[in-house]
Every structure is written in structure tokens, then in C-alpha cells.
Tab-separated table of C-alpha atoms in Angstrom:
chain	number	residue	atom	x	y	z
A	1	MET	CA	0.000	0.000	0.000
A	2	SER	CA	1.439	3.381	-0.956
A	3	ALA	CA	1.627	6.290	1.468
A	4	PRO	CA	-1.374	8.622	1.643
A	5	SER	CA	-1.332	12.338	1.113
A	6	THR	CA	-0.221	14.267	4.182
A	7	ARG	CA	-3.333	16.396	3.799
A	8	VAL	CA	-6.602	14.785	4.832
A	9	ASP	CA	-9.683	16.253	3.197
A	10	GLY	CA	-12.174	15.078	5.796
A	11	TRP	CA	-13.261	11.637	6.982
A	12	ALA	CA	-15.672	9.103	5.544
A	13	LEU	CA	-17.565	7.160	8.202
A	14	LEU	CA	-18.684	3.538	8.249
A	15	SER	CA	-20.871	1.779	10.807
A	16	ALA	CA	-23.028	-1.290	11.351
A	17	THR	CA	-24.301	-3.475	14.168
A	18	VAL	CA	-25.935	-6.918	14.188
A	19	LYS	CA	-27.693	-8.923	16.872
A	20	GLY	CA	-26.083	-12.040	18.271
A	21	VAL	CA	-27.430	-15.392	17.134
A	22	GLY	CA	-30.410	-16.472	19.216
A	23	LYS	CA	-30.665	-13.182	21.111
A	24	LYS	CA	-33.956	-11.323	21.433
A	25	TYR	CA	-32.306	-7.934	20.995
A	26	SER	CA	-28.865	-6.400	20.828
A	27	GLN	CA	-27.053	-4.957	23.845
A	28	ASP	CA	-24.567	-3.049	21.657
A	29	SER	CA	-24.724	0.626	20.677
A	30	LEU	CA	-22.648	2.774	18.337
A	31	GLY	CA	-21.995	6.327	17.279
A	32	ALA	CA	-20.189	7.800	14.271
A	33	LEU	CA	-20.341	11.577	14.040
A	34	SER	CA	-18.739	14.031	11.635
A	35	VAL	CA	-17.645	17.258	13.372
A	36	ALA	CA	-16.281	20.634	12.246
A	37	ASP	CA	-17.467	20.343	8.641
A	38	GLY	CA	-16.012	16.859	8.327
A	39	ARG	CA	-12.551	17.780	9.611
A	40	ALA	CA	-12.992	15.584	12.705
A	41	ALA	CA	-14.746	12.343	13.548
A	42	VAL	CA	-16.139	11.087	16.851
A	43	LEU	CA	-16.436	7.302	16.997
A	44	THR	CA	-17.797	5.163	19.804
A	45	VAL	CA	-19.087	1.678	20.553
A	46	ALA	CA	-20.486	0.265	23.787
A	47	ASP	CA	-21.284	-3.316	24.739
A	48	GLY	CA	-23.951	-3.892	27.375
A	49	HIS	CA	-23.090	-6.916	29.491
A	50	GLY	CA	-26.345	-8.662	28.631
A	51	SER	CA	-26.513	-11.346	31.340
A	52	ALA	CA	-29.460	-11.802	33.702
A	53	ALA	CA	-27.744	-9.568	36.246
A	54	HIS	CA	-27.429	-6.797	33.646
A	55	PHE	CA	-30.935	-6.884	32.201
A	56	ARG	CA	-31.004	-3.158	31.386
A	57	SER	CA	-27.582	-3.019	29.783
A	58	ASP	CA	-29.050	-2.127	26.399
A	59	LEU	CA	-29.944	1.195	28.017
A	60	GLY	CA	-26.519	1.409	29.624
A	61	SER	CA	-24.726	1.003	26.309
A	62	LEU	CA	-27.000	3.551	24.625
A	63	TRP	CA	-26.286	6.114	27.347
A	64	ALA	CA	-22.568	5.376	27.142
A	65	VAL	CA	-22.556	6.254	23.440
A	66	GLU	CA	-24.747	9.311	23.865
A	67	GLU	CA	-22.787	10.758	26.777
A	68	PHE	CA	-19.394	10.094	25.221
A	69	THR	CA	-20.534	11.725	21.985
A	70	ALA	CA	-21.905	14.738	23.855
A	71	CYS	CA	-18.598	15.254	25.697
A	72	ALA	CA	-16.327	14.418	22.771
A	73	ARG	CA	-18.055	16.655	20.242
A	74	GLY	CA	-16.819	19.879	21.813
A	75	PHE	CA	-13.426	18.334	22.420
A	76	ALA	CA	-13.165	17.412	18.723
A	77	GLN	CA	-13.968	20.952	17.682
A	78	GLU	CA	-11.212	22.250	19.958
A	79	ALA	CA	-8.782	19.665	18.570
A	80	VAL	CA	-9.505	20.933	15.053
A	81	ARG	CA	-8.994	24.525	16.189
A	82	VAL	CA	-5.621	23.688	17.780
A	83	GLY	CA	-4.555	21.576	14.808
A	84	ALA	CA	-0.802	21.244	14.390
A	85	ASP	CA	-0.033	24.094	16.812
A	86	VAL	CA	2.055	22.231	19.385
A	87	THR	CA	1.581	25.008	21.930
A	88	GLY	CA	-2.034	23.900	22.281
A	89	TRP	CA	-1.375	20.184	22.664
A	90	THR	CA	-0.752	20.286	26.417
A	91	GLY	CA	-4.166	21.830	26.999
A	92	LEU	CA	-5.840	19.245	24.786
A	93	ARG	CA	-4.178	16.392	26.644
A	94	THR	CA	-5.324	17.867	29.946
A	95	GLU	CA	-8.903	17.965	28.674
A	96	ALA	CA	-8.533	14.422	27.355
A	97	ARG	CA	-7.641	13.213	30.845
A	98	ARG	CA	-10.777	14.851	32.233
A	99	LEU	CA	-13.158	13.483	29.638
A	100	PRO	CA	-13.554	9.921	31.068
A	101	GLN	CA	-14.718	11.265	34.417
A	102	GLN	CA	-17.155	13.633	32.721
A	103	VAL	CA	-18.640	10.789	30.690
A	104	ALA	CA	-18.855	8.475	33.707
A	105	HIS	CA	-20.609	11.094	35.837
A	106	ARG	CA	-23.146	11.833	33.093
A	107	TRP	CA	-23.783	8.119	32.551
A	108	ARG	CA	-24.256	7.548	36.285
A	109	GLU	CA	-26.741	10.422	36.562
A	110	ARG	CA	-28.848	8.937	33.786
A	111	ALA	CA	-28.774	5.494	35.366
A	112	LEU	CA	-29.728	6.889	38.796
A	113	TRP	CA	-32.537	8.943	37.295
A	114	HIS	CA	-33.913	5.938	35.421
A	115	ASP	CA	-33.710	3.674	38.460
A	116	SER	CA	-35.364	6.296	40.668
A	117	ASN	CA	-38.375	6.271	38.352
A	118	SER	CA	-38.357	2.525	37.714
A	119	PRO	CA	-36.405	0.628	40.405
A	120	ALA	CA	-34.649	-2.331	38.888
A	121	HIS	CA	-35.813	-4.737	41.570
A	122	GLY	CA	-39.164	-3.218	42.400
A	123	GLY	CA	-40.160	-1.372	45.543
A	124	ARG	CA	-40.046	2.343	46.132
A	125	TYR	CA	-37.049	4.541	45.603
A	126	LEU	CA	-37.006	7.207	48.312
A	127	PRO	CA	-35.991	10.726	47.276
A	128	GLY	CA	-32.692	11.636	48.875
A	129	ALA	CA	-31.660	8.007	49.351
A	130	ALA	CA	-27.993	7.210	48.963
A	131	ASP	CA	-26.811	6.497	45.450
A	132	ASP	CA	-25.813	2.977	46.450
A	133	ALA	CA	-29.511	2.213	46.999
A	134	ALA	CA	-29.717	1.853	43.222
A	135	ASP	CA	-28.390	-1.268	41.526
A	136	LEU	CA	-26.429	0.216	38.631
A	137	ALA	CA	-25.043	-3.210	37.675
A	138	VAL	CA	-28.240	-3.826	35.726
A	139	TYR	CA	-27.122	-1.066	33.311
A	140	GLY	CA	-23.502	-2.246	33.021
A	141	SER	CA	-21.655	-1.477	29.788
A	142	THR	CA	-18.202	-1.160	28.304
A	143	LEU	CA	-17.139	1.871	26.268
A	144	ILE	CA	-14.609	2.634	23.528
A	145	GLY	CA	-14.414	6.092	22.008
A	146	ALA	CA	-12.146	8.074	19.720
A	147	VAL	CA	-11.695	11.619	18.459
A	148	LEU	CA	-9.859	11.843	15.163
A	149	THR	CA	-8.560	14.826	13.193
A	150	GLU	CA	-5.987	15.152	10.437
A	151	ASP	CA	-3.420	16.087	13.081
A	152	MET	CA	-4.060	13.679	15.933
A	153	LEU	CA	-5.968	10.810	17.509
A	154	PHE	CA	-7.312	10.548	21.044
A	155	CYS	CA	-8.934	7.309	22.166
A	156	TRP	CA	-10.289	5.875	25.400
A	157	GLN	CA	-11.362	2.372	26.419
A	158	LEU	CA	-13.128	0.812	29.381
A	159	GLY	CA	-13.567	-2.944	29.220
A	160	ASP	CA	-13.263	-5.249	26.245
A	161	GLY	CA	-13.480	-4.532	22.521
A	162	ASP	CA	-10.903	-3.333	20.034
A	163	ILE	CA	-9.526	-0.227	18.382
A	164	VAL	CA	-7.275	-0.638	15.331
A	165	LEU	CA	-5.235	1.958	13.444
A	166	VAL	CA	-4.172	0.992	9.937
A	167	ASP	CA	-1.095	3.003	8.990
A	168	ALA	CA	0.138	4.270	5.630
A	169	GLU	CA	1.895	0.965	4.905
A	170	GLY	CA	-1.245	-1.051	5.632
A	171	THR	CA	0.034	-2.284	8.997
A	172	PRO	CA	-2.568	-2.562	11.794
A	173	HIS	CA	-1.831	-1.257	15.285
A	174	THR	CA	-3.836	-1.832	18.487
A	175	PRO	CA	-2.759	0.974	20.855
A	176	LEU	CA	-5.060	0.018	23.732
A	177	SER	CA	-4.767	-3.764	23.564
A	178	THR	CA	-4.263	-5.537	26.889
A	179	GLY	CA	-3.396	-8.909	25.401
A	180	PRO	CA	-5.564	-12.057	25.516
A	181	ASP	CA	-9.322	-11.798	25.927
A	182	MET	CA	-10.434	-11.291	29.536
A	183	GLY	CA	-13.251	-13.838	29.139
A	184	ASP	CA	-16.564	-12.975	30.787
A	185	GLU	CA	-15.003	-10.462	33.189
A	186	THR	CA	-14.648	-6.886	32.013
A	187	ASP	CA	-14.413	-3.397	33.446
A	188	SER	CA	-17.693	-1.513	33.383
A	189	LEU	CA	-19.296	1.893	33.719
A	190	CYS	CA	-21.430	0.505	36.549
A	191	GLU	CA	-18.401	0.189	38.836
A	192	PRO	CA	-17.414	2.884	41.361
A	193	GLU	CA	-15.165	5.504	39.749
A	194	PRO	CA	-14.869	3.649	36.420
A	195	TRP	CA	-12.786	6.444	34.886
A	196	ARG	CA	-9.821	5.249	36.948
A	197	LYS	CA	-9.801	2.045	34.897
A	198	MET	CA	-10.236	3.707	31.520
A	199	ARG	CA	-7.197	3.346	29.258
A	200	SER	CA	-6.276	6.178	26.923
A	201	HIS	CA	-3.975	6.888	23.996
A	202	TRP	CA	-2.895	10.083	22.285
A	203	GLN	CA	-1.048	10.118	18.979
A	204	PRO	CA	-0.057	13.135	16.867
A	205	PHE	CA	0.198	12.532	13.123
A	206	THR	CA	3.508	14.127	12.185
A	207	THR	CA	3.788	12.369	8.803
A	208	GLY	CA	0.121	12.216	7.817
A	209	ALA	CA	-2.965	10.636	9.341
A	210	PRO	CA	-3.514	6.850	9.003
A	211	PRO	CA	-5.896	5.661	6.291
A	212	ALA	CA	-8.288	4.203	8.864
A	213	VAL	CA	-9.274	4.111	12.527
A	214	LEU	CA	-11.603	1.198	13.334
A	215	ILE	CA	-13.478	0.392	16.555
A	216	SER	CA	-15.498	-2.740	17.344
A	217	THR	CA	-17.106	-4.609	20.203
A	218	ASP	CA	-15.561	-7.935	21.182
A	219	GLY	CA	-18.213	-9.875	19.267
A	220	LEU	CA	-16.126	-9.252	16.154
A	221	SER	CA	-12.670	-10.255	17.389
A	222	LYS	CA	-14.096	-13.336	19.146
A	223	SER	CA	-15.351	-14.645	15.801
A	224	PHE	CA	-11.807	-15.318	14.587
A	225	ALA	CA	-9.609	-18.282	15.398
A	226	ASP	CA	-6.777	-15.962	16.403
A	227	HIS	CA	-5.926	-12.294	16.749
A	228	GLN	CA	-4.147	-12.192	13.411
A	229	GLY	CA	-7.366	-13.164	11.647
A	230	PHE	CA	-9.087	-10.192	13.231
A	231	LEU	CA	-6.278	-7.848	12.164
A	232	ASP	CA	-6.466	-9.239	8.629
A	233	PHE	CA	-10.165	-8.370	8.606
A	234	ALA	CA	-9.361	-4.800	9.659
A	235	THR	CA	-6.793	-4.338	6.906
A	236	GLY	CA	-9.125	-5.996	4.400
A	237	VAL	CA	-11.912	-3.539	5.208
A	238	THR	CA	-9.454	-0.660	4.862
A	239	ASP	CA	-8.201	-1.891	1.499
A	240	ARG	CA	-11.712	-2.309	0.165
A	241	ALA	CA	-12.740	1.131	1.378
A	242	ALA	CA	-9.736	2.574	-0.461
A	243	GLY	CA	-10.294	0.557	-3.615
A	244	GLN	CA	-14.087	0.500	-3.926
A	245	GLY	CA	-15.147	3.438	-1.779
A	246	VAL	CA	-16.724	3.614	1.654
A	247	PRO	CA	-20.344	3.514	0.351
A	248	ALA	CA	-19.652	0.160	-1.337
A	249	VAL	CA	-18.183	-1.241	1.879
A	250	GLN	CA	-21.100	0.136	3.902
A	251	GLY	CA	-23.436	-1.861	1.697
A	252	GLN	CA	-21.619	-5.104	2.532
A	253	LEU	CA	-20.597	-4.526	6.136
A	254	ALA	CA	-23.730	-5.873	7.813
A	255	ASP	CA	-23.383	-9.138	5.884
A	256	TRP	CA	-19.780	-9.522	7.065
A	257	LEU	CA	-20.804	-8.856	10.651
A	258	GLU	CA	-23.698	-11.325	10.394
A	259	ARG	CA	-21.185	-13.976	9.383
A	260	ALA	CA	-18.933	-13.038	12.293
A	261	ALA	CA	-21.852	-13.162	14.747
A	262	LYS	CA	-22.597	-16.746	13.710
A	263	TYR	CA	-19.145	-17.736	14.955
A	264	SER	CA	-18.984	-15.623	18.114
A	265	GLY	CA	-22.683	-15.858	19.020
A	266	ASP	CA	-22.423	-12.304	20.302
A	267	ASP	CA	-23.756	-8.925	19.230
A	268	THR	CA	-21.231	-7.473	16.788
A	269	THR	CA	-20.685	-3.765	16.166
A	270	PHE	CA	-18.152	-1.919	14.025
A	271	VAL	CA	-17.468	1.755	13.272
A	272	GLY	CA	-14.672	3.284	11.247
A	273	ALA	CA	-13.302	6.535	9.898
A	274	PHE	CA	-11.356	6.614	6.639
A	275	ALA	CA	-9.197	9.458	5.404
A	276	ALA	CA	-10.773	10.941	2.289
A	277	THR	CA	-7.358	10.865	0.622
A	278	ALA	CA	-6.693	7.228	1.495
A	279	PRO	CA	-4.942	5.439	-1.375
A	280	THR	CA	-6.320	2.693	-3.553
A	281	GLY	CA	-5.449	-0.727	-2.179
A	282	GLN	CA	-6.207	-4.382	-2.683
A	283	THR	CA	-9.883	-5.228	-3.174
A	284	ALA	CA	-10.016	-8.833	-2.000
A	285	PRO	CA	-12.895	-9.159	0.469
A	286	PRO	CA	-12.068	-9.528	4.155
A	287	THR	CA	-12.684	-13.036	5.425
A	288	VAL	CA	-14.267	-14.372	8.598
A	289	GLU	CA	-12.755	-17.672	9.655
A	290	GLN	CA	-14.018	-20.031	12.305
């Protein structure tokens, strides 16, 4: 794959989500928002835990996406304003460190408000009762979010799922990977002070932005026999977006995720941002292997 132009003329967005096999409804949520006249993108996915103990986690994942997007939108606009001016980067990084706590507080307020009106386990919720009177575990959700401009990437992650950067040479990178899958245990927004467990990554693009930034819930990566198969899927999607255009890939993405969900059995959600100047690459379809 040849190197892209160092000037990115906006971002093309891609997104899809499918329900896990045999599930009544999906616990995943997603967001893909163009900001500042297309000069920035805000991407997010959230995976509600979905077990019997987390029976309102579809709401939890929806709120996670909505609150992250609300907080990240203004941050993205400021990132575009600062651009390549290094004197403004320290301030941006300070705001980036504050964002997880802002999102967590907003998510918690929504969960408390909902539970106060409809207690998860019945009974009456007394006004002024301590917050721990509410069972927020029923709303439990993971969260991955990113803010992307032509000059930099900020990303945050709580719990499982994946974020992949595909660089100018077509090589995938996973900046927030923690290694092997954590199984059924994962960090969650329903925990006390979840922002303390949220991982983050900041990366300036000094030689041009990557062709793609891709985020997915763990239902996608779990559908592959190994991690390399998942990374091959990410690079395959990027190559097809470059060669055939993002609209063509959007038209096929749900089918690919449906195939993945048959292997993982889980809800499967994927969002991506592609540099408008991304080069033409190989057009072989990405594969999902058992």
C-alpha cells in the first residue's frame, strides 16, 4: 500500500451493528459523528453486558454512546482549532484526561434517574436516598471512544473490545490492547469511579494521518480463530474502502458482521473513519474464519 497524502480532506464514516445469534435484541450501541465540517470524527461503541444480572444493559450502552458523543463533540472541535499548533497540545491532553470522568458522571446520573423512576428490583425509591440504593449493575456497559482529526488521535477504552489503526503501509496497530481476551469479566461503567480504569492513547500525526481508525465490540474479534485473523479483517476492510469506496463497503458490512456473529454468538458492532485521501489498495474481500 502506498503512502497517503499528508493532507486529509475530511473523513468518511462507516458503521453497522448486528444482533447475536439467538438473542432477542442487541445490547450493543454505536456512534459515528462528523464534526467541524467533516474535519474531525467522533467514533464510539459500547457493549452492554447482557446477562441476567445486567438486564437493562441495552440502556446502559446507549447512554454510554450518547454521553461520550456529547462530551467528545466539543473536544473534537477544539482539537480541530488547535490543529498542528504544538503550543495547544498540552491543553488538549489535559482535557482528554478529564473526559472519562465527565462521561462516567453523566452516565451515572442517567442510570440513577432511570432507576429512581423505575427501580430495577421493584419497591419504592425514596428521594434523597444514597446512590448505592440503586443497583447500577443492571445497566452495566463497556465503552470505547475516539476523536480523530488530520493532526491527531485521542482514544479511550473501558472494558473489552478493540480499536485498530491501519497506517500508511497497511500495517494494523492496536494501541489500547491488553493482550488475551479477559473472558466474561470486564471493566464496566457501573463500577465505582470507572474512569480510573479507563485506558487512553494520544497520537499526533507528524507524517500524515492513518488511512483508517476502526473500533469494534468484542463480538467481532471473538469470531476469529486468532488475533491475526481479526487484524487481517481490519486491513481488508481498509483496502476495500480505499479501492471500492466507503459507500460500497457500507453496503456489505452488515453481511460480514452477520457472518462473524454466527461464529462468536455475540452482538457485533463496528465503526470506522477513513481518510478521504486514502490510497487505492487491494480489493479482495475480508474473510471471517471459524
